[in-house]
XYZ file of C-alpha atoms in Angstrom:
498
model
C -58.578 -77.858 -7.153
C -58.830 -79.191 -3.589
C -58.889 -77.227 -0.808
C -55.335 -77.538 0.221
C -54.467 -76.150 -2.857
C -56.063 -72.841 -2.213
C -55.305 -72.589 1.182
C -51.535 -72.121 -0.188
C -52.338 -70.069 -2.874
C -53.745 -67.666 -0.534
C -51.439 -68.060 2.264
C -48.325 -67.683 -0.209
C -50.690 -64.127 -1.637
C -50.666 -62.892 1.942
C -46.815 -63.461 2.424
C -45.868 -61.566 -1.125
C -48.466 -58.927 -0.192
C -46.579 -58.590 3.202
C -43.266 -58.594 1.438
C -44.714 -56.233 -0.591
C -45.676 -53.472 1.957
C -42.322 -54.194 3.755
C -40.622 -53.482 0.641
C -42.915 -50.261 0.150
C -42.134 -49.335 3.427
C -37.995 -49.574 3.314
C -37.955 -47.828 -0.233
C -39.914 -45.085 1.666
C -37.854 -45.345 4.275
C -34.435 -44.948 2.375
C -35.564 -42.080 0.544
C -36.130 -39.864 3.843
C -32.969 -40.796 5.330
C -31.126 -39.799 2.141
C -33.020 -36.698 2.549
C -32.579 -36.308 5.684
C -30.568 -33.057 5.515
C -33.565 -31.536 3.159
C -36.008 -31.430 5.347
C -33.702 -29.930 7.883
C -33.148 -26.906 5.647
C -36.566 -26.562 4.934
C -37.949 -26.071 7.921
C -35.750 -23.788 9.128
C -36.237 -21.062 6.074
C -39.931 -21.272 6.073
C -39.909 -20.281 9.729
C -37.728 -17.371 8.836
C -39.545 -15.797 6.111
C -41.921 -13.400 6.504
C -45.962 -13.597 7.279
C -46.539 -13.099 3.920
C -44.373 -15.761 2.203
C -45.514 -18.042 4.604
C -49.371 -17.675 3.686
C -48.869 -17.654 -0.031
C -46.901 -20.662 0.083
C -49.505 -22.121 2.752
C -52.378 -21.294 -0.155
C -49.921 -22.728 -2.593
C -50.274 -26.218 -0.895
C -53.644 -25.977 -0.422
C -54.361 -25.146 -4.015
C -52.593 -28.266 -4.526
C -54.184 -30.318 -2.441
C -57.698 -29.052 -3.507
C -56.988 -29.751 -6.890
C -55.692 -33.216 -6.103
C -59.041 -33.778 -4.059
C -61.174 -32.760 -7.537
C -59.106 -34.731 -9.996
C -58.474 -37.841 -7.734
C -59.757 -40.160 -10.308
C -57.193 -39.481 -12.646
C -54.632 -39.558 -9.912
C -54.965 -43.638 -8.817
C -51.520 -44.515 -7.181
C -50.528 -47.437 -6.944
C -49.409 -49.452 -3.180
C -46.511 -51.054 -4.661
C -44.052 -49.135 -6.922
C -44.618 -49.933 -10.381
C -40.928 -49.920 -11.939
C -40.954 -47.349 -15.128
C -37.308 -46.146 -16.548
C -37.995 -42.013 -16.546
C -38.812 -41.621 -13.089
C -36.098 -44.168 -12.039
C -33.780 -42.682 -13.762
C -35.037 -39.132 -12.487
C -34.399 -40.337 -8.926
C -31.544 -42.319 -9.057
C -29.666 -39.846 -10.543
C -30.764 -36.590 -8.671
C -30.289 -38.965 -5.643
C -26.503 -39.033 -6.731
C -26.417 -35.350 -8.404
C -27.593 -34.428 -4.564
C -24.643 -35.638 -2.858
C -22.380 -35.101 -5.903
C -23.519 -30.771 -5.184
C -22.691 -31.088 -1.736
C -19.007 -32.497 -2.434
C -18.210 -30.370 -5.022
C -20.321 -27.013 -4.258
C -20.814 -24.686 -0.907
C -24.182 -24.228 -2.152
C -27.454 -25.242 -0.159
C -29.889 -24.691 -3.216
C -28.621 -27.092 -5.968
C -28.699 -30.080 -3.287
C -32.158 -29.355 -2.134
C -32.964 -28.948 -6.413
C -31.780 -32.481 -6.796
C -33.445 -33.760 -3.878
C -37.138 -31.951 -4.669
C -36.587 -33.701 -8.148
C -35.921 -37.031 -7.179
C -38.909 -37.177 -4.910
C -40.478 -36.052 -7.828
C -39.050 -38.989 -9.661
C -40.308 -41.231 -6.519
C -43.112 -39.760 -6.668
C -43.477 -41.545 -10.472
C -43.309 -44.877 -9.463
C -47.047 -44.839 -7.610
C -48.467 -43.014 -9.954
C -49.988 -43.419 -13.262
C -46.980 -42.968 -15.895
C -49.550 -40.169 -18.188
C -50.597 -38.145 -15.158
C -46.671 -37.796 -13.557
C -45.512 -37.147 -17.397
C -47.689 -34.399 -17.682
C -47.005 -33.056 -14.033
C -43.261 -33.729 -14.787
C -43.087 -29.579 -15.664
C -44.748 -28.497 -12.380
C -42.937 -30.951 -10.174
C -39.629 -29.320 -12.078
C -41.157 -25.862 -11.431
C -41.645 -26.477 -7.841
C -38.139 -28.000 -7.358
C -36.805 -24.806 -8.647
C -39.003 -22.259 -7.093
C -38.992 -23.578 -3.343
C -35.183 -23.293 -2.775
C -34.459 -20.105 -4.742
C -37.836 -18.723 -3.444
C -37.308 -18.785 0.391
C -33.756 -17.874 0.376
C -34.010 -16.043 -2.691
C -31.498 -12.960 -1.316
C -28.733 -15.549 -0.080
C -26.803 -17.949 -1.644
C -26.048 -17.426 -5.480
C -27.293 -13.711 -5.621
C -24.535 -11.952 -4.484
C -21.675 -14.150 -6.620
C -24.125 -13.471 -9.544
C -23.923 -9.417 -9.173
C -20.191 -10.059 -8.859
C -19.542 -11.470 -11.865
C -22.132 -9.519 -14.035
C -19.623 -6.557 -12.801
C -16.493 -8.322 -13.887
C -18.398 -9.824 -17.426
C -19.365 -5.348 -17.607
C -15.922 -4.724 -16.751
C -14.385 -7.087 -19.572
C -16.315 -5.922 -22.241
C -16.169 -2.225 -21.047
C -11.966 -2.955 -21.372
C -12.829 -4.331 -24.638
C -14.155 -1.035 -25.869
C -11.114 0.764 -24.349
C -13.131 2.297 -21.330
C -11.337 2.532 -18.377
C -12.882 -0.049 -15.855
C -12.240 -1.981 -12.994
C -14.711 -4.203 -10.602
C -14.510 -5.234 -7.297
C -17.308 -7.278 -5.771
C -20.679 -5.751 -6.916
C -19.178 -2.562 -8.131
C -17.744 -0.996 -11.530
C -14.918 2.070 -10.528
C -14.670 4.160 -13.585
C -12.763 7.016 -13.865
C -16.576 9.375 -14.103
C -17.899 7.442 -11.137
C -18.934 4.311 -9.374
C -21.830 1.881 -10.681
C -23.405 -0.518 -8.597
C -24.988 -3.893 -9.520
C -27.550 -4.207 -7.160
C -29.761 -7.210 -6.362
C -32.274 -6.664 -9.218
C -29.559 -6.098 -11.605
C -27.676 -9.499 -10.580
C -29.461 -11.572 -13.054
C -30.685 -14.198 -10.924
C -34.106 -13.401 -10.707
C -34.665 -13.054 -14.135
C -32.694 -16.769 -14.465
C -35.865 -18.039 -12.084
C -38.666 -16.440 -13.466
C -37.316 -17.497 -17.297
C -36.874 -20.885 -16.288
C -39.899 -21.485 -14.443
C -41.451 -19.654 -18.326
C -40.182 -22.525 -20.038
C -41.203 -25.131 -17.894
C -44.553 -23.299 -18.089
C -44.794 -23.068 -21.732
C -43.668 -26.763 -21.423
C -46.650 -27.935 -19.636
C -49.133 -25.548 -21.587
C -47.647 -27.069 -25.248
C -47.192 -30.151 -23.836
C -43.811 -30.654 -24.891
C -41.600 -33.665 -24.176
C -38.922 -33.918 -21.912
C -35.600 -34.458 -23.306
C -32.463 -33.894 -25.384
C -33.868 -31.383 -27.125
C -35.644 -29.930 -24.700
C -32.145 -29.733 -22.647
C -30.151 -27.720 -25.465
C -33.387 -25.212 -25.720
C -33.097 -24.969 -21.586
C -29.607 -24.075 -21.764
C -29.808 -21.667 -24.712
C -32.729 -20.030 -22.733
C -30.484 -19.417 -19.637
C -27.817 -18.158 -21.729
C -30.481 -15.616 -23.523
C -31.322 -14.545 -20.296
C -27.774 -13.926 -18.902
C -26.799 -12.248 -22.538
C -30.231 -9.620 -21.733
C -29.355 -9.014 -18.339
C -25.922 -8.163 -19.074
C -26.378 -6.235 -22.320
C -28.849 -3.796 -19.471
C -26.455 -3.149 -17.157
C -23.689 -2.590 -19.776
C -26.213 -0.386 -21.192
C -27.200 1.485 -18.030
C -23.578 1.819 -17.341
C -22.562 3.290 -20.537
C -25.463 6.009 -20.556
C -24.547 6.799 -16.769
C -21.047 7.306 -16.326
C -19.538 6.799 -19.791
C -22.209 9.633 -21.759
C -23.117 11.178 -18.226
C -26.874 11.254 -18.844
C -27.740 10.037 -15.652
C -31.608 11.327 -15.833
C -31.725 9.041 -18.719
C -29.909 5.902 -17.487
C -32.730 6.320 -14.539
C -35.494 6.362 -17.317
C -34.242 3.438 -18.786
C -33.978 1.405 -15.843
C -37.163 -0.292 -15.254
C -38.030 -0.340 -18.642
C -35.278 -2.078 -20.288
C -35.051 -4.734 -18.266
C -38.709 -5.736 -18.454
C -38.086 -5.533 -22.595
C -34.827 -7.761 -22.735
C -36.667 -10.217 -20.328
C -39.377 -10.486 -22.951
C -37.362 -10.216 -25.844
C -35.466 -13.364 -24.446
C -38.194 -15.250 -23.177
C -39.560 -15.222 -26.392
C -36.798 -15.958 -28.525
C -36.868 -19.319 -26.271
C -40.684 -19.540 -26.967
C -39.591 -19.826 -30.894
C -36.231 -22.446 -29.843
C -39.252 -24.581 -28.218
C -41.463 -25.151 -31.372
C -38.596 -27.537 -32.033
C -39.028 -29.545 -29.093
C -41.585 -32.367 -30.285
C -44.738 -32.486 -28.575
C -45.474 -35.420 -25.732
C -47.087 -38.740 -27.181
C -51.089 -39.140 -27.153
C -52.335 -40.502 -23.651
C -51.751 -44.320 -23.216
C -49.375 -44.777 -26.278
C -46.758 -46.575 -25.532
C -47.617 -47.077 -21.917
C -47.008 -50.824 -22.392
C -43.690 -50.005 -22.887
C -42.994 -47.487 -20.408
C -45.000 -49.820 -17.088
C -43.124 -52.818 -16.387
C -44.620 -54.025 -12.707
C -43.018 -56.239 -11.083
C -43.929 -59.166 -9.112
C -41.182 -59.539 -7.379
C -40.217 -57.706 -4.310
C -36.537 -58.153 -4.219
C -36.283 -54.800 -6.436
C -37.964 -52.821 -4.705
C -35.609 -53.734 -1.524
C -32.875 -53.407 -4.381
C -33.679 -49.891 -4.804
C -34.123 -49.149 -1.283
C -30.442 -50.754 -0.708
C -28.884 -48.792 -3.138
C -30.949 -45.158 -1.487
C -29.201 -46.144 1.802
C -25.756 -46.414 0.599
C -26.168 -43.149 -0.995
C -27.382 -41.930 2.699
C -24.598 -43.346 4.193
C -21.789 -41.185 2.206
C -21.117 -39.229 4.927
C -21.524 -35.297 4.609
C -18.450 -32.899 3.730
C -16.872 -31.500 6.568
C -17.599 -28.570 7.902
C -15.101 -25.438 6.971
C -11.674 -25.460 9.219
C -11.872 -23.088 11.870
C -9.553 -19.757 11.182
C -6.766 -19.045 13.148
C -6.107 -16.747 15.938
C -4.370 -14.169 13.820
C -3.666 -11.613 16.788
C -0.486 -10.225 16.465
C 1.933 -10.465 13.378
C 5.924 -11.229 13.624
C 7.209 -7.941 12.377
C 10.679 -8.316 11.122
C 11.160 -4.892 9.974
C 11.460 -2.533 12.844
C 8.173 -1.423 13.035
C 6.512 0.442 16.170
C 3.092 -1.262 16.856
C 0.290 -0.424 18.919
C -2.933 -3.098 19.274
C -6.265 -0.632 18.790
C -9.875 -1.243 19.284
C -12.247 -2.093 16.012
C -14.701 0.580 15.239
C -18.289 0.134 17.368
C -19.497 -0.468 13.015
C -16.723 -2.734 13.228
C -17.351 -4.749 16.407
C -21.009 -4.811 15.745
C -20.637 -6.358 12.115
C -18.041 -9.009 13.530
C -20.251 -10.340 16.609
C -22.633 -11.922 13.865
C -19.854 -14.133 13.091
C -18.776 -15.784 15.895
C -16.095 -18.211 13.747
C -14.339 -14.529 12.885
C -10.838 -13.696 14.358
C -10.439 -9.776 13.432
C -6.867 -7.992 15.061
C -6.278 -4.280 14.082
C -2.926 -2.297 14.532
C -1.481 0.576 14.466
C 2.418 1.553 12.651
C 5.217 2.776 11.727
C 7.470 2.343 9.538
C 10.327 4.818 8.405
C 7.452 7.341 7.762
C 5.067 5.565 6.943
C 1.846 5.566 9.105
C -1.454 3.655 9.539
C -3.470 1.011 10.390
C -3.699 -2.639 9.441
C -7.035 -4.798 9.994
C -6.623 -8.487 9.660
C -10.292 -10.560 9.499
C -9.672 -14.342 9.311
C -12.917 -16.110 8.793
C -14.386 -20.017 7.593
C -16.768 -18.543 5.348
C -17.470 -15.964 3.100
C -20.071 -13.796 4.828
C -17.778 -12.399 7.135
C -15.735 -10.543 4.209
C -15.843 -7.650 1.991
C -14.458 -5.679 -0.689
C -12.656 -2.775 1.782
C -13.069 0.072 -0.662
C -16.844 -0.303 -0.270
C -16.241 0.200 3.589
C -13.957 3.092 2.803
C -16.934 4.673 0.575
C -19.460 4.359 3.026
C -17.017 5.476 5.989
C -17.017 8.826 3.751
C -13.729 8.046 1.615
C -13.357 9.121 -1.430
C -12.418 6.710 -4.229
C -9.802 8.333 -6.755
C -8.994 4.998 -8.394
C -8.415 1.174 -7.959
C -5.985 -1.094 -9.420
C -4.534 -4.802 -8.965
C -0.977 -4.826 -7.667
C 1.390 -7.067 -8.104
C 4.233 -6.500 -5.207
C 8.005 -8.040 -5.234
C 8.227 -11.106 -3.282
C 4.803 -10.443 -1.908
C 0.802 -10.577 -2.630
C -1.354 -10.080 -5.659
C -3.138 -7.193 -4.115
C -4.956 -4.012 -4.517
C -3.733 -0.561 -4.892
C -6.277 2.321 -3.906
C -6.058 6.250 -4.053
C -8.185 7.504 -1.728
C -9.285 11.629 -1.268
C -7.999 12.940 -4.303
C -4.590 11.222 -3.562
C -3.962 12.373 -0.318
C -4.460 8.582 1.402
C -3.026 5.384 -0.073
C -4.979 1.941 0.954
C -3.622 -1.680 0.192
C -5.747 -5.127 0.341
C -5.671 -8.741 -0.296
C -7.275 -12.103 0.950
C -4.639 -14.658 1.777
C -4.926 -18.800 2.398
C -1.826 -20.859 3.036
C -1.103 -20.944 -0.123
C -2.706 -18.597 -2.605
C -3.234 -14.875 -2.336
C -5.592 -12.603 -4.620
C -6.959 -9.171 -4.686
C -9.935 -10.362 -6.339
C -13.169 -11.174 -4.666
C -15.088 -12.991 -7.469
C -11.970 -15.581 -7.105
C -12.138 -15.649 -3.235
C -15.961 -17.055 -3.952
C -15.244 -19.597 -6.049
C -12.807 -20.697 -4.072
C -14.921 -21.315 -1.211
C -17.928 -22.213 -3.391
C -16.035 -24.921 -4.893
C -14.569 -26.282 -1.351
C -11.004 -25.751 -3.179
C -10.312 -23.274 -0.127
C -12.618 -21.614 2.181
C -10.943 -20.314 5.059
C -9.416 -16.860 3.954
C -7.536 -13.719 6.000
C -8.313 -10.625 4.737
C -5.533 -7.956 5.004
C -6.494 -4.128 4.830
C -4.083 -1.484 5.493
C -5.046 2.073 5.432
C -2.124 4.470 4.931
C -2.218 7.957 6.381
C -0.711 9.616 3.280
C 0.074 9.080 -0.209
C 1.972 5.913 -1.685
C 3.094 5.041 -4.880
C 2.632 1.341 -5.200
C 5.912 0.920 -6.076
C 7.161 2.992 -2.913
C 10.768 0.929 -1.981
C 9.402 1.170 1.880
C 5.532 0.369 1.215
C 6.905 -2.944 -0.912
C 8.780 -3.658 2.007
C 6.226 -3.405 4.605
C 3.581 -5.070 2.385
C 5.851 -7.873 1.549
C 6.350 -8.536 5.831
C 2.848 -8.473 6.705
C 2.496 -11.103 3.883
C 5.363 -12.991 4.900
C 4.470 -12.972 8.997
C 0.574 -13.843 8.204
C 1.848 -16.684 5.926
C 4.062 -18.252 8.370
C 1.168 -17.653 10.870
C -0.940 -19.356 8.526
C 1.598 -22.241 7.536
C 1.410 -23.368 11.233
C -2.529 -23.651 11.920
């Protein structure tokens, strides 16, 4: 071979290893501008959290790193990605699941799921196919536990106490018990039951499913079909306990009236249909086959490729996924400030509340207008609260409890010509209240339905209408249909125009 001939060879090695790291680099590259948005979110939650949080998850990353540090010889990446179908497929399509959640869903956790999975999957093509299979659990664990676990009290929490209540309520119905919910709350004619945040099912959802991907890893169980259908039956176990301990709780409470014993039973019950779940889904996983021997099949699985053009395929195909532009942000409401009577009403623009004024400056996007009437003997106030999103609004009763009113009973209303609403005796029947949430065109009295709405980016920017009557109505009052049905009409036209 003369020395010409070698002299190419190694000049055309340097240019491939050039093209090489240039194609490293713009996969790289790609994959933090698609994720652009991520890091974003997560840097501004782990500055919020508390001192706490932030050491444990500070020790968390050190544990990780230390443990990298002692096993490194088992952990040999690779400086070229080395082209393997799981984790392509793992971040190709969490790369398009990630902006497929932010279309479709008003929900910052799934997105940053997807994306902490597909780096995952990225993560896969450096690294030696046995030691990212067997991570594959943790790396799932992780991209469940970071989102959920510094915003754990926002996002899908409060929705998930909501419809526990109306799953409680349905079933409660079912059984012929008088029932009714309205955001986190069950209205019975003995009393008023609260879902609170432990009771919401969500946290038991987390902690199961980082169980199974933990008795994943420990049984070394493989990823896929099956293991999917066991996942899914193990969230639906979990959602079946944590609904069977409410209904439980409720039924002792307010349906036998042994409240001492519903308080008993609290703690204790949960913890026991958390377990009894869990390990029905330990006994669903023995049928999960366990993960190949180490280095079987690994032929098959490795295909490394000498050419570079993939690699800048990949990173080509990353950046048109970046450049999908985001959703647009939620319309801005608008200026509901007066309504176009067309009865002959007497009107008088009041003040909010100082509770009032102080809960609406945290929302700067909010429009809230209050009035005062009357109308042929009838007498009151109306509050209208137009806002983008869904923080802003509430169920009213639950301001009416904690302003000191007393809650006789609640029912949905539908009124001639005019809103599904809410009908509410208030004060052993002495005070009549009426509410409903309004859009251009859809009305409802029910909150769970005002979420989805706006979780589902169907329709987010809602008015909620609250009128508090100074006496007694009958919903089906000739002169309360009538003024409901103009306050609905004026704020519709009002609406119509924006």
């Amino acid at each position: 071979m003369t020395s010409d001939h070698l002299m190419r060879l190694a000049t055309r090695s340097q240019t491939f290893s050039k093209l090489e790291r240039t194609a490293t680099a713009a996969l790289l590259l790609s994959w933090l501008l698609l994720n652009r948005a991520t890091l974003g979110w997560l840097i501004q939650p782990v500055q919020e959290i508390s001192l706490f949080n932030q050491v444990m998850l500070l020790a968390g990353v050190a544990l990780l790193l230390i443990q990298g540090v002692r096993h490194r010889q088992q952990f040999r990446f690779s400086a070229v990605p080395i082209f393997r179908w799981s984790p392509l497929l793992l971040l190709l399509s969490s790369a398009i699941g990630m902006i497929a959640a932010q279309w479709l869903l008003m929900l910052d956790q799934v997105p940053i799921v997807f994306a902490l999975l597909g780096t995952y999957g990225l993560l896969g093509l450096f690294l030696e196919s046995t030691v990212w299979r067997k991570g594959l659990p943790i790396g799932a664990a992780i991209a469940v536990m970071v989102p959920f676990g510094v915003q754990y009290s926002t996002g899908l929490g409060f929705p998930a106490r909501i419809l526990t209540a109306h799953t409680v309520e349905l079933l409660l119905r079912t059984w012929h018990v008088a029932a009714l919910s309205s955001e986190d709350i069950i209205v019975l004619d003995t009393g008023i039951a609260q879902v609170d945040l432990p009771c919401s099912g969500l946290k038991s959802l987390w902690t199961g499913t980082l169980f199974l991907l933990m008795a994943t890893w420990l049984e070394r169980r493989q990823f896929g079909l099956r293991w999917l259908v066991v996942f899914i039956a193990n969230l639906g176990l979990l959602a079946i306990a944590n609904i069977a301990r409410v209904l439980t709780l409720v039924l002792v409470a307010h349906v036998w009236q042994q409240i001492t014993l519903a308080e008993i039973l609290h703690v204790p019950l949960g913890v026991i249909t958390f377990v009894v779940a869990c390990g029905f889904t330990l006994l669903l996983l023995r049928w999960v086959p366990r993960s190949m021997a180490s280095g079987q099949n690994d032929h098959q699985q490795n295909n490394v490729l000498a050419d570079a053009k993939l690699p800048f395929l990949l990173a080509a195909c990353l950046l048109a996924l970046a450049l999908i532009p985001h959703p647009p942000a939620p319309a801005a409401p608008p200026a509901v400030t007066k309504l176009d009577w067309a009865i002959a009403t007497q009107t008088q623009t009041i003040p909010l509340t100082p509770t009032e004024q102080s809960f609406f400056a945290n929302h700067p996007d909010v429009v809230a207008h209050k009035q005062r009437f009357t109308y042929q003997g009838l007498t009151g106030s109306v509050l209208l609260v137009s806002s983008p999103s869904l923080q802003a609004h509430h169920a009213p009763e639950l301001c009416l409890i904690g302003s000191g009113f007393h809650l006789d009973h609640i029912a949905p209303q539908q009124f001639v010509a005019g809103p599904l609403a809410r009908w509410l005796s208030l004060n052993d029947r002495t005070q009549t209240a009426v509410y409903w949430f309004q859009a251009p065109d859809q009305t409802t009295g029910d909150f769970l339905t005002r979420i989805w709405q706006e979780a589902s980016r169907q329709q987010s920017s809602w008015t909620l209408v609250s009128i508090l009557f100074d006496q007694f109505h009958n919903p089906d009052d000739p002169k309360l249909q009538v003024l409901v049905t103009d306050i609905y009409r004026s704020l519709g036209e009002t609406l119509q125009k924006a």
